[in-house]
PDB file of C-alpha atoms in Angstrom:
ATOM      1  CA  PHE A 234      85.394  99.392  72.759  1.00 53.00           C
ATOM      2  CA  VAL A 235      83.811 101.819  75.229  1.00 58.00           C
ATOM      3  CA  SER A 236      80.620 101.979  73.161  1.00 65.00           C
ATOM      4  CA  SER A 237      79.969  98.298  73.903  1.00 78.00           C
ATOM      5  CA  PHE A 238      79.284  99.163  77.572  1.00 81.00           C
ATOM      6  CA  SER A 239      76.521 101.271  79.077  1.00 83.00           C
ATOM      7  CA  GLU A 240      77.395 104.318  81.128  1.00 81.00           C
ATOM      8  CA  SER A 241      76.145 102.578  84.286  1.00 87.00           C
ATOM      9  CA  GLU A 242      78.446  99.594  83.581  1.00 88.00           C
ATOM     10  CA  ILE A 243      81.436 101.894  83.118  1.00 84.00           C
ATOM     11  CA  GLU A 244      80.482 103.768  86.279  1.00 86.00           C
ATOM     12  CA  ALA A 245      80.184 100.493  88.241  1.00 89.00           C
ATOM     13  CA  PHE A 246      83.587  99.362  86.978  1.00 89.00           C
ATOM     14  CA  TYR A 247      85.163 102.697  87.946  1.00 87.00           C
ATOM     15  CA  ILE A 248      83.759 102.486  91.478  1.00 89.00           C
ATOM     16  CA  TRP A 249      84.983  98.857  91.770  1.00 92.00           C
ATOM     17  CA  TYR A 250      88.413  99.990  90.508  1.00 89.00           C
ATOM     18  CA  MET A 251      88.591 102.816  93.047  1.00 89.00           C
ATOM     19  CA  GLU A 252      87.510 100.570  95.934  1.00 91.00           C
ATOM     20  CA  LYS A 253      90.012  97.882  94.906  1.00 92.00           C
ATOM     21  CA  GLY A 254      92.717 100.548  94.826  1.00 88.00           C
ATOM     22  CA  LEU A 255      91.825 101.739  98.330  1.00 91.00           C
ATOM     23  CA  THR A 256      91.944  98.148  99.623  1.00 92.00           C
ATOM     24  CA  MET A 257      95.390  97.607  98.068  1.00 90.00           C
ATOM     25  CA  GLN A 258      96.627 100.880  99.555  1.00 89.00           C
ATOM     26  CA  ARG A 259      95.493  99.869 103.054  1.00 91.00           C
ATOM     27  CA  GLU A 260      97.048  96.399 102.730  1.00 93.00           C
ATOM     28  CA  ARG A 261     100.374  97.810 101.537  1.00 88.00           C
ATOM     29  CA  GLY A 262     100.501 100.909 103.694  1.00 87.00           C
ATOM     30  CA  MET A 263     100.364 103.222 100.692  1.00 84.00           C
ATOM     31  CA  ARG A 264      98.550 106.508 100.268  1.00 83.00           C
ATOM     32  CA  GLY A 265      97.040 107.686  96.993  1.00 85.00           C
ATOM     33  CA  THR A 266      97.211 106.415  93.435  1.00 84.00           C
ATOM     34  CA  VAL A 267      99.333 107.337  90.474  1.00 83.00           C
ATOM     35  CA  GLU A 268      97.427 106.783  87.253  1.00 82.00           C
ATOM     36  CA  ILE A 269      99.309 106.461  83.958  1.00 83.00           C
ATOM     37  CA  TYR A 270      97.466 106.550  80.654  1.00 83.00           C
ATOM     38  CA  ASP A 271      99.497 105.659  77.548  1.00 84.00           C
ATOM     39  CA  LEU A 272      97.719 106.844  74.416  1.00 84.00           C
ATOM     40  CA  SER A 273     100.225 105.256  72.019  1.00 84.00           C
ATOM     41  CA  GLY A 274      98.574 104.300  68.765  1.00 84.00           C
ATOM     42  CA  ILE A 275      95.544 106.543  69.262  1.00 82.00           C
ATOM     43  CA  ASN A 276      94.957 109.419  66.898  1.00 81.00           C
ATOM     44  CA  ILE A 277      92.745 112.415  67.462  1.00 80.00           C
ATOM     45  CA  GLY A 278      90.173 111.055  64.986  1.00 79.00           C
ATOM     46  CA  GLN A 279      89.499 108.118  67.317  1.00 78.00           C
ATOM     47  CA  LEU A 280      88.599 110.387  70.226  1.00 78.00           C
ATOM     48  CA  HIS A 281      84.961 111.422  70.120  1.00 78.00           C
ATOM     49  CA  VAL A 282      83.482 114.292  72.100  1.00 76.00           C
ATOM     50  CA  SER A 283      80.839 111.916  73.512  1.00 76.00           C
ATOM     51  CA  SER A 284      83.593 109.650  74.918  1.00 75.00           C
ATOM     52  CA  ILE A 285      85.436 112.612  76.398  1.00 78.00           C
ATOM     53  CA  SER A 286      82.186 113.844  77.929  1.00 79.00           C
ATOM     54  CA  LEU A 287      81.541 110.383  79.427  1.00 78.00           C
ATOM     55  CA  LEU A 288      85.065 110.397  80.856  1.00 77.00           C
ATOM     56  CA  SER A 289      84.300 113.752  82.496  1.00 81.00           C
ATOM     57  CA  ARG A 290      81.209 112.374  84.192  1.00 81.00           C
ATOM     58  CA  ILE A 291      82.991 109.249  85.404  1.00 79.00           C
ATOM     59  CA  LEU A 292      86.019 111.159  86.731  1.00 80.00           C
ATOM     60  CA  LYS A 293      83.700 113.492  88.577  1.00 83.00           C
ATOM     61  CA  ILE A 294      82.557 110.441  90.594  1.00 84.00           C
ATOM     62  CA  GLY A 295      86.160 109.914  91.677  1.00 84.00           C
ATOM     63  CA  GLN A 296      86.570 113.550  92.544  1.00 84.00           C
ATOM     64  CA  VAL A 297      83.390 113.626  94.662  1.00 84.00           C
ATOM     65  CA  HIS A 298      83.716 110.250  96.432  1.00 85.00           C
ATOM     66  CA  TYR A 299      87.515 109.784  96.482  1.00 85.00           C
ATOM     67  CA  PRO A 300      88.745 113.399  96.605  1.00 78.00           C
ATOM     68  CA  GLU A 301      92.291 112.936  97.844  1.00 82.00           C
ATOM     69  CA  ASN A 302      92.998 109.476  96.480  1.00 87.00           C
ATOM     70  CA  LEU A 303      94.646 110.745  93.280  1.00 86.00           C
ATOM     71  CA  ARG A 304      98.308 111.538  93.913  1.00 87.00           C
ATOM     72  CA  ALA A 305      99.090 112.145  90.240  1.00 86.00           C
ATOM     73  CA  CYS A 306      97.841 111.389  86.754  1.00 86.00           C
ATOM     74  CA  VAL A 307     100.257 111.271  83.826  1.00 86.00           C
ATOM     75  CA  ILE A 308      98.981 110.971  80.264  1.00 86.00           C
ATOM     76  CA  ILE A 309     101.766 109.991  77.887  1.00 85.00           C
ATOM     77  CA  ASN A 310     101.985 109.798  74.101  1.00 86.00           C
ATOM     78  CA  ALA A 311      98.935 112.030  73.712  1.00 88.00           C
ATOM     79  CA  PRO A 312      98.147 112.650  70.034  1.00 89.00           C
ATOM     80  CA  PHE A 313      98.298 116.116  68.521  1.00 88.00           C
ATOM     81  CA  GLY A 314      95.126 117.993  69.491  1.00 86.00           C
ATOM     82  CA  PHE A 315      94.407 115.901  72.570  1.00 87.00           C
ATOM     83  CA  GLU A 316      94.894 118.778  74.984  1.00 86.00           C
ATOM     84  CA  GLY A 317      92.084 120.690  73.283  1.00 85.00           C
ATOM     85  CA  LEU A 318      89.635 117.832  73.775  1.00 84.00           C
ATOM     86  CA  PHE A 319      90.937 117.242  77.279  1.00 86.00           C
ATOM     87  CA  GLY A 320      89.787 120.774  78.107  1.00 87.00           C
ATOM     88  CA  ILE A 321      86.247 119.338  78.149  1.00 83.00           C
ATOM     89  CA  VAL A 322      87.293 116.913  80.886  1.00 85.00           C
ATOM     90  CA  GLU A 323      89.062 119.628  82.850  1.00 89.00           C
ATOM     91  CA  MET A 324      85.870 121.705  83.024  1.00 87.00           C
ATOM     92  CA  ALA A 325      84.413 119.009  85.309  1.00 84.00           C
ATOM     93  CA  LEU A 326      87.440 118.878  87.600  1.00 89.00           C
ATOM     94  CA  SER A 327      88.368 120.940  90.622  1.00 90.00           C
ATOM     95  CA  PRO A 328      91.497 123.114  90.572  1.00 92.00           C
ATOM     96  CA  GLN A 329      93.176 120.689  93.038  1.00 89.00           C
ATOM     97  CA  THR A 330      92.577 117.742  90.703  1.00 89.00           C
ATOM     98  CA  LYS A 331      93.681 119.673  87.598  1.00 90.00           C
ATOM     99  CA  LYS A 332      97.049 120.385  89.253  1.00 90.00           C
ATOM    100  CA  LYS A 333      97.660 116.644  89.598  1.00 89.00           C
ATOM    101  CA  ILE A 334      97.201 115.881  85.871  1.00 88.00           C
ATOM    102  CA  LYS A 335     100.025 116.249  83.345  1.00 87.00           C
ATOM    103  CA  VAL A 336      99.680 115.585  79.605  1.00 89.00           C
ATOM    104  CA  HIS A 337     102.758 114.730  77.532  1.00 86.00           C
ATOM    105  CA  GLY A 338     102.951 114.321  73.774  1.00 86.00           C
ATOM    106  CA  SER A 339     105.730 111.794  73.395  1.00 80.00           C
ATOM    107  CA  GLY A 340     108.449 110.130  75.387  1.00 73.00           C
ATOM    108  CA  LEU A 341     108.608 109.394  79.065  1.00 74.00           C
ATOM    109  CA  PRO A 342     108.602 112.495  81.275  1.00 77.00           C
ATOM    110  CA  SER A 343     111.081 112.618  84.138  1.00 75.00           C
ATOM    111  CA  SER A 344     108.140 113.141  86.514  1.00 76.00           C
ATOM    112  CA  MET A 345     107.233 109.464  85.999  1.00 77.00           C
ATOM    113  CA  VAL A 346     110.590 108.406  87.405  1.00 77.00           C
ATOM    114  CA  ASP A 347     110.054 110.677  90.413  1.00 80.00           C
ATOM    115  CA  LEU A 348     106.572 109.219  91.005  1.00 79.00           C
ATOM    116  CA  LEU A 349     107.239 105.534  90.338  1.00 77.00           C
ATOM    117  CA  GLY A 350     110.988 104.984  90.565  1.00 78.00           C
ATOM    118  CA  PRO A 351     113.336 104.111  87.699  1.00 77.00           C
ATOM    119  CA  GLU A 352     112.855 100.343  87.889  1.00 78.00           C
ATOM    120  CA  MET A 353     109.070 100.465  87.516  1.00 76.00           C
ATOM    121  CA  VAL A 354     109.232 103.007  84.692  1.00 75.00           C
ATOM    122  CA  THR A 355     111.850 100.944  82.892  1.00 71.00           C
ATOM    123  CA  GLU A 356     109.940  97.691  83.361  1.00 72.00           C
ATOM    124  CA  HIS A 357     106.490  98.920  82.355  1.00 71.00           C
ATOM    125  CA  PHE A 358     106.876 101.931  80.073  1.00 70.00           C
ATOM    126  CA  ALA A 359     110.293 102.012  78.449  1.00 63.00           C
ATOM    127  CA  THR A 360     110.994 100.743  74.955  1.00 58.00           C
ATOM    128  CA  GLU A 361     113.430  97.847  74.594  1.00 53.00           C
ATOM    129  CA  SER A 362     116.151 100.331  73.597  1.00 49.00           C
ATOM    130  CA  GLN A 363     115.500 102.424  76.721  1.00 49.00           C
ATOM    131  CA  ARG A 364     115.493  99.270  78.909  1.00 46.00           C
ATOM    132  CA  THR A 365     118.858  98.172  77.512  1.00 47.00           C
ATOM    133  CA  ASN A 366     120.309 101.644  78.078  1.00 48.00           C
ATOM    134  CA  HIS A 367     118.975 101.685  81.667  1.00 45.00           C
ATOM    135  CA  ARG A 368     120.548  98.271  82.411  1.00 45.00           C
ATOM    136  CA  VAL A 369     123.879  99.373  80.930  1.00 40.00           C
ATOM    137  CA  ASN A 370     123.869 102.608  82.955  1.00 45.00           C
ATOM    138  CA  ALA A 371     122.883 100.730  86.137  1.00 45.00           C
ATOM    139  CA  ARG A 372     125.806  98.326  85.685  1.00 43.00           C
ATOM    140  CA  ARG A 373     128.207 101.228  85.181  1.00 43.00           C
ATOM    141  CA  ARG A 374     127.008 102.860  88.420  1.00 45.00           C
ATOM    142  CA  GLY A 375     127.015  99.589  90.374  1.00 48.00           C
TER     143      GLY A 375
END
């Protein structure tokens, strides 16, 4: 998918995405973004060093031009070996940015609930079984 776009097109999209995010934050009185990347269904063989290197260059744009916009980044369902490749990306990032990124192999980390609230996590990231369990527990509390 990514190979069908030039680096300048990906860069332009990323800048548009960041500017759109800033506009939404101003309109809603919010500060900073929480980025969630779900790598479900991706295996380590599908991740190429050239793609990871491109990601490093693109994220560096965000770090330079939007330094404090990232509140947190959570990568979930990362395949085995992902953290090793992600080390290439981390080399391009500042220590402050690195602290904001968490990689998780499987399941939904509790930090997502803290960042987004239980309703949003349940609605957007939980499996049907987890959603049913959340609704049952909410009824019991209410």
